[in-house]
CSV table of C-alpha atoms in Angstrom, one decimal:
chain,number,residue,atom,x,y,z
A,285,UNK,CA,34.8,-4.1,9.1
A,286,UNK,CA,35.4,-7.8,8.3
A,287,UNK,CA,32.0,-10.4,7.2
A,288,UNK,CA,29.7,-11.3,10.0
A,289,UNK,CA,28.7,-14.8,10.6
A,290,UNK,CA,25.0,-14.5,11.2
A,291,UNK,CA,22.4,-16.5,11.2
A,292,UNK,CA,23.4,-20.8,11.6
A,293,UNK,CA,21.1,-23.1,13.2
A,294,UNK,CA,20.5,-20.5,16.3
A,295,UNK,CA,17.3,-20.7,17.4
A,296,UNK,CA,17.2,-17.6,19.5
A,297,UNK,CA,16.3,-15.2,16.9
A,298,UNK,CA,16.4,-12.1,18.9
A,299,UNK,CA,20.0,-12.6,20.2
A,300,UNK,CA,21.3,-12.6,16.5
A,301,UNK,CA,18.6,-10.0,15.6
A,302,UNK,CA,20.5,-7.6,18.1
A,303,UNK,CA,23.4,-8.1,16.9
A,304,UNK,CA,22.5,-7.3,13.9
A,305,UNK,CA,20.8,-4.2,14.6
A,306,UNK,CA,24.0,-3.5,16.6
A,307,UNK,CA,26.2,-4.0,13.7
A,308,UNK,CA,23.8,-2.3,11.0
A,309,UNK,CA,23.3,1.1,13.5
A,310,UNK,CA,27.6,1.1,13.7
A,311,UNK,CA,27.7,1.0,10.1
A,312,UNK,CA,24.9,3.3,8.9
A,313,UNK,CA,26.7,6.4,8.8
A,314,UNK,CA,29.5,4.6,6.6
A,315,UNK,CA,26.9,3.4,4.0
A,316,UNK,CA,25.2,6.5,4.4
A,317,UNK,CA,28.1,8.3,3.3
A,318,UNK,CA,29.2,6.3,0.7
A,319,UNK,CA,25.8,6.2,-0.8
A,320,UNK,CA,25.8,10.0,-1.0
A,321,UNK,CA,22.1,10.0,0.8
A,322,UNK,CA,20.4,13.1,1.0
A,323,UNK,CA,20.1,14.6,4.1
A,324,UNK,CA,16.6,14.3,4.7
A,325,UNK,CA,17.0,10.2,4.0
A,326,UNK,CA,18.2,9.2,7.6
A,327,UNK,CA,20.6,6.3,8.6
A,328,UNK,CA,17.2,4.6,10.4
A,329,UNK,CA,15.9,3.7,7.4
A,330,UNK,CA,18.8,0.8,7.5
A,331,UNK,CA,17.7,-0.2,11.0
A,332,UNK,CA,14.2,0.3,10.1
A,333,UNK,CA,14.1,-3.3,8.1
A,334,UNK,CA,14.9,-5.5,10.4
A,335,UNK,CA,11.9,-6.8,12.8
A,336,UNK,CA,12.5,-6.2,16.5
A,337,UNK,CA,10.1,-8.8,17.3
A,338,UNK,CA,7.7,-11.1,15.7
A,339,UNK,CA,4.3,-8.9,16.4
A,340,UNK,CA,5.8,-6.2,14.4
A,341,UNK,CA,6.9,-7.1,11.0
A,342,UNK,CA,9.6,-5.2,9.5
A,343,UNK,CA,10.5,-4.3,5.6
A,344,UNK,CA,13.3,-7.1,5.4
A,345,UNK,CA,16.5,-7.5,3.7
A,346,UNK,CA,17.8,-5.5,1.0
A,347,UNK,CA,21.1,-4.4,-0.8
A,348,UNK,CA,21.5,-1.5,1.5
A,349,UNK,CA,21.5,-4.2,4.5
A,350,UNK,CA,23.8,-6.1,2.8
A,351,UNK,CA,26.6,-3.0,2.8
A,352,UNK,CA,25.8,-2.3,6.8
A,353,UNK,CA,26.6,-6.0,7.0
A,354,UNK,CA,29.8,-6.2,4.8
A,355,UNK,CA,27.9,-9.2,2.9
A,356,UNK,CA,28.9,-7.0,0.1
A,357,UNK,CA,32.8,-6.3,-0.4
A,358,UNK,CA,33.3,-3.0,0.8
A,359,UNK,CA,34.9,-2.1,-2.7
A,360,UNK,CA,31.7,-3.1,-4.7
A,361,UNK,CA,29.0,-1.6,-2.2
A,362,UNK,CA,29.1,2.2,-3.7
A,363,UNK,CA,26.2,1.6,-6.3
A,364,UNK,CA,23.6,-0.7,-3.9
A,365,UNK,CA,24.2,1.9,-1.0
A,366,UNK,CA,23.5,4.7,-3.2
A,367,UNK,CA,20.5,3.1,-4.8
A,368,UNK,CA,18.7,2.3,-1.1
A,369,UNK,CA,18.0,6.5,-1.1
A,370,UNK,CA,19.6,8.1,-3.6
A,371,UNK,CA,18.4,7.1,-7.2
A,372,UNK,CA,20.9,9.4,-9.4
A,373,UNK,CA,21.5,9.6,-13.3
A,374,UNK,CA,24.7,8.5,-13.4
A,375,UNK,CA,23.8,5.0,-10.7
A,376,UNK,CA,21.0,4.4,-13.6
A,377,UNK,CA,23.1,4.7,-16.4
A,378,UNK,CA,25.6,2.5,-14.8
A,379,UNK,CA,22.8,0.0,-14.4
A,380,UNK,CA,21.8,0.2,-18.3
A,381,UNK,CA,25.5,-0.4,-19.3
A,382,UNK,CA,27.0,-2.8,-17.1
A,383,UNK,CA,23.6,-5.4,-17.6
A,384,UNK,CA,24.4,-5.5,-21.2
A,385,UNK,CA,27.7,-8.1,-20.0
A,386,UNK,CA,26.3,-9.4,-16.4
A,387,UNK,CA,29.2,-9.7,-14.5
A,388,UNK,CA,28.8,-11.9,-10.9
A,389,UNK,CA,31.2,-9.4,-9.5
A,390,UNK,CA,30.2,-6.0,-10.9
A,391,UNK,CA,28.5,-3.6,-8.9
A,392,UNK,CA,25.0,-4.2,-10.2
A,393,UNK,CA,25.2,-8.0,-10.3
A,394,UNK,CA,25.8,-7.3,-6.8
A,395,UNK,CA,22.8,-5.0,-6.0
A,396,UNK,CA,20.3,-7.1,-8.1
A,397,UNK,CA,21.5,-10.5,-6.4
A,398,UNK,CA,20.8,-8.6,-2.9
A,399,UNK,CA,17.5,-7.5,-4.1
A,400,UNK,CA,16.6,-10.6,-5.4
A,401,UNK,CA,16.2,-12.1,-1.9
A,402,UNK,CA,14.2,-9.1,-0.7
A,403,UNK,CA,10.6,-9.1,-0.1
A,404,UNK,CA,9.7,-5.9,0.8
A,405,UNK,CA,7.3,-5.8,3.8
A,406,UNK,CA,5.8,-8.6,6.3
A,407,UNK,CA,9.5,-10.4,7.3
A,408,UNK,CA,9.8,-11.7,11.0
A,409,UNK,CA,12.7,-12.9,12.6
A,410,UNK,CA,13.1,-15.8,11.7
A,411,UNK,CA,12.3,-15.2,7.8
A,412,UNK,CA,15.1,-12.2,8.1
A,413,UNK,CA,17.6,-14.4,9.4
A,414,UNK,CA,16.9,-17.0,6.4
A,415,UNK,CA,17.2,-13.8,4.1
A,416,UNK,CA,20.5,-13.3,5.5
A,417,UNK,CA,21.8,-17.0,5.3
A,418,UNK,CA,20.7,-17.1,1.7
A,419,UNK,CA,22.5,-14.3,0.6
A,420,UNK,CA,25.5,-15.0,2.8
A,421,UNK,CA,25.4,-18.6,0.1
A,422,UNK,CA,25.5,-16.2,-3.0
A,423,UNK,CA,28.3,-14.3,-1.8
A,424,UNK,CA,30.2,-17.4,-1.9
A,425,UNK,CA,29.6,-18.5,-5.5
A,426,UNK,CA,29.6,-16.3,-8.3
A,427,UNK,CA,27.6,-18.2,-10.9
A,428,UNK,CA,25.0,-18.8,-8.7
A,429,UNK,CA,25.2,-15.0,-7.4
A,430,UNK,CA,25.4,-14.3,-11.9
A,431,UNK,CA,22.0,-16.4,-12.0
A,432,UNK,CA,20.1,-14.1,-9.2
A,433,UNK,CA,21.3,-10.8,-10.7
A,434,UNK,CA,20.1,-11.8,-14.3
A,435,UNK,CA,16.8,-13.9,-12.9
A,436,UNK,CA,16.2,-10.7,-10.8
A,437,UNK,CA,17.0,-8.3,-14.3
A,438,UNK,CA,14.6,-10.5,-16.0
A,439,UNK,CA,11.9,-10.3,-13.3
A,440,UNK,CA,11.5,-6.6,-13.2
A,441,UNK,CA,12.2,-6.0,-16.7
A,442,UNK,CA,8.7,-7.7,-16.9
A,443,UNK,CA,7.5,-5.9,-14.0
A,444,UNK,CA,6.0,-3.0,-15.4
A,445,UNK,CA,3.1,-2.0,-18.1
A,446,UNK,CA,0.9,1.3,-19.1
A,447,UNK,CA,-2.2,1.9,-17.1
A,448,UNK,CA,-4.6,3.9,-18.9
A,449,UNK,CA,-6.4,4.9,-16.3
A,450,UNK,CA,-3.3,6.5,-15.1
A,451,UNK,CA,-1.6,7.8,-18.5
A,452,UNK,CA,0.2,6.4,-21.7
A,453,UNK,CA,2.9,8.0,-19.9
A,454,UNK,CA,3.0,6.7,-16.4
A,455,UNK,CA,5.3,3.2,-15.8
A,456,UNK,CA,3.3,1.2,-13.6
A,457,UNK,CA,3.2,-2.0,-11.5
A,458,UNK,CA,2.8,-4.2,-8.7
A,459,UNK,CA,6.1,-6.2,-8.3
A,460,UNK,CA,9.0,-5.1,-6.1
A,461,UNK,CA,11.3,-3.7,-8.6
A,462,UNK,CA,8.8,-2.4,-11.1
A,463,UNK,CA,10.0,0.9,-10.4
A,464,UNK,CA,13.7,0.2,-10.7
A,465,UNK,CA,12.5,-1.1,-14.1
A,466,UNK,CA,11.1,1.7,-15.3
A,467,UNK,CA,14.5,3.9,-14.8
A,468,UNK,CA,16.4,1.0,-16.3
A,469,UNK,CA,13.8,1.0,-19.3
A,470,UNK,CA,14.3,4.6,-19.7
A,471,UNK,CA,11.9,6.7,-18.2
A,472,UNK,CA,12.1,8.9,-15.3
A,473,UNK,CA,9.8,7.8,-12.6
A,474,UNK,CA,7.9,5.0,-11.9
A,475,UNK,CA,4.5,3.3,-10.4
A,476,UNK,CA,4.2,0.6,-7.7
A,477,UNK,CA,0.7,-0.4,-6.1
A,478,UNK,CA,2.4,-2.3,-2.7
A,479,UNK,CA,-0.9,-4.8,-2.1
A,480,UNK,CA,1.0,-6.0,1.2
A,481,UNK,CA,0.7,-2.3,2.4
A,482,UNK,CA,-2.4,-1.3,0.2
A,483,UNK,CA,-0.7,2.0,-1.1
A,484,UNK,CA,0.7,3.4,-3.6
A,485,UNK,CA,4.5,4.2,-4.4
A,486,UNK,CA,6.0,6.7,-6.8
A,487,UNK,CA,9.5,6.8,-7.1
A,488,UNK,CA,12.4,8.8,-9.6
A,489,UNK,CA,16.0,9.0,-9.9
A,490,UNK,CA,16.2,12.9,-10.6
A,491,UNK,CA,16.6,15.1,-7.5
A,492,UNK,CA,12.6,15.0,-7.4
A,493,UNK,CA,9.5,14.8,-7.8
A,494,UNK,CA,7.9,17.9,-7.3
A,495,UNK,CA,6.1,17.3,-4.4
A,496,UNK,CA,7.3,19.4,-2.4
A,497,UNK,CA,4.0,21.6,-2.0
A,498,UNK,CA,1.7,19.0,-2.2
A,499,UNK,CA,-1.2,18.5,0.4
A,500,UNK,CA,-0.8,14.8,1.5
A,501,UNK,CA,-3.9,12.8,3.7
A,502,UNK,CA,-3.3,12.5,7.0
A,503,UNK,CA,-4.4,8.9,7.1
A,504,UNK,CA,-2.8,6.1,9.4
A,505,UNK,CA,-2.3,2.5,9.2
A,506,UNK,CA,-2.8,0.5,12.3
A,507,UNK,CA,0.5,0.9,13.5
A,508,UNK,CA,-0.5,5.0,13.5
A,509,UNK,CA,2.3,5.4,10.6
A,510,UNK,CA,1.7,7.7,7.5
A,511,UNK,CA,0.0,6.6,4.4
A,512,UNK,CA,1.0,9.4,2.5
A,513,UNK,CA,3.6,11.4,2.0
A,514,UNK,CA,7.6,11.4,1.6
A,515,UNK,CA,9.1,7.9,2.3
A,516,UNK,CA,12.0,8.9,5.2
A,517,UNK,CA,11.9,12.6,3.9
A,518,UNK,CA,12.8,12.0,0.6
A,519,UNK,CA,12.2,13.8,-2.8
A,520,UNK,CA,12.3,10.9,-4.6
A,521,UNK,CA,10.2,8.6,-3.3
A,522,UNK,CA,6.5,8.7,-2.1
A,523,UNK,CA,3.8,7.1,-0.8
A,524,UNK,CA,0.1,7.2,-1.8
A,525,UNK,CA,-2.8,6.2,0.6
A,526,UNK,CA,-5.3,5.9,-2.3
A,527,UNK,CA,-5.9,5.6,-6.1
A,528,UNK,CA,-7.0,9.4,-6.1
A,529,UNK,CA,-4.0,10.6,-4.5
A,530,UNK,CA,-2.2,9.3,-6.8
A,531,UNK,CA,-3.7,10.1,-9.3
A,532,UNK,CA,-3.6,13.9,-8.1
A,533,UNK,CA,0.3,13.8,-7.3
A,534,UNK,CA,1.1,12.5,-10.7
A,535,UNK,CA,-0.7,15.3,-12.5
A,536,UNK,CA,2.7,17.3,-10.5
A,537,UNK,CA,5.1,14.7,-11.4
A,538,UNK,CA,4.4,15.2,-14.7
A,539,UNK,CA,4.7,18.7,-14.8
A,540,UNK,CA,8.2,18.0,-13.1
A,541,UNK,CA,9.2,15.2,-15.1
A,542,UNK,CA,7.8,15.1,-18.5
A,543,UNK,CA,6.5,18.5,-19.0
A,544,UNK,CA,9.4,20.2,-18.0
């Protein structure tokens, strides 16, 4: 698949947000695939970020987008289409050792710079299309696209402390990234409190997080979606609908993860 052109000074946002949705849907399976997903993690979850119209507010741009969208070349696209649902050992330690010489055009400067322009929740149309145009600029200009990974490194690097109301033990922030953080940092799972969706996200790179048996709430938000439970089905990431959840499902993380 060669780049798209999206975006420009179109005003009629939901003409160029169906063809992007077209595009992203034809290439879901690829990134899919290439990204190793677990088969619970479906290819919606691509399709599932972009905002179908302006009542509804989607997730927004990220690295995985980027790879439907070839805004990533197609030869540096396996680690940021693994990482959008398939955290693994080996994609981490790749992280740790190729940030120690940022590289504009190494697989990682890659995913951070993508990630650097997502904001993860709230994005209309017109915001999505900007998110697009803006990376489309750092794909063209390597220093600049250098600059995001290592501003993005040093945000989420920062991202992260010890609450002890949670554990010494337990990685734990409010920032998107603060989880990615944590891996990079070296531990095994990580905390985010999402205050744009007022829960509570747990996330780890090993196959999972022992969850599997857990008895999640069956609260809603207003849109009637989940407030617990596994994000798209996965093992490795979760959602918690309140500060005692959490607090119950990390007492089984840690059983999985540190006490095994």
């Amino acid at each position: 698949m060669s780049e798209q052109n999206f975006g420009g000074e179109q005003k009629n946002f939901n003409v160029e947000i169906q063809k992007i949705t077209e595009t992203v849907k034809t290439e879901a399976s690829r990134v899919k695939q290439l990204g190793n997903w677990p088969a619970w993690v479906g290819e919606e979850s691509l399709t599932a970020r972009i905002p179908q119209n302006n009542e509804k507010p989607a997730p927004g741009f990220d690295a995985g987008v980027a790879c439907a969208l070839n805004l990533i070349p197609e030869n540096k696209q396996k680690l940021a289409s693994t990482l959008h649902a398939a955290y693994t050992p080996e994609a981490v330690t790749q992280i740790r050792q190729e940030i120690e010489n940022m590289n504009a055009d190494s697989e990682t400067a890659w995913w951070l710079s993508a990630s650097s322009i997502c904001d993860e929740g709230g994005v209309n149309q017109e915001k999505f299309i900007k998110q697009i145009n803006d990376f489309t600029n750092l794909t063209k200009n390597p220093e600049p696209r250098k600059q995001a990974a290592e501003s993005m490194l040093n945000n989420i690097k920062h991202s992260f402390a010890f609450n002890s109301e949670l554990g010494d033990n337990v990685p734990f922030g409010s920032k998107d990234g603060c989880i990615q953080a944590a891996y990079v940092a070296g531990h095994k799972f990580g905390v985010q409190y999402a205050e744009n969706y007022g829960l509570y996200f747990i996330g780890t790179y090993e196959p999972s997080l022992g969850l599997e048996n857990f008895a999640w709430s069956n609260e809603k938000d207003e849109q009637g979606r989940a407030k617990s439970g596994p994000v798209f089905g996965s093992k490795q990431f979760v959602k918690c609908a309140t500060k005692e959840e959490l607090k119950n499902a990390l007492e089984a993380v840690k059983k999985q993860l540190i006490n095994e």
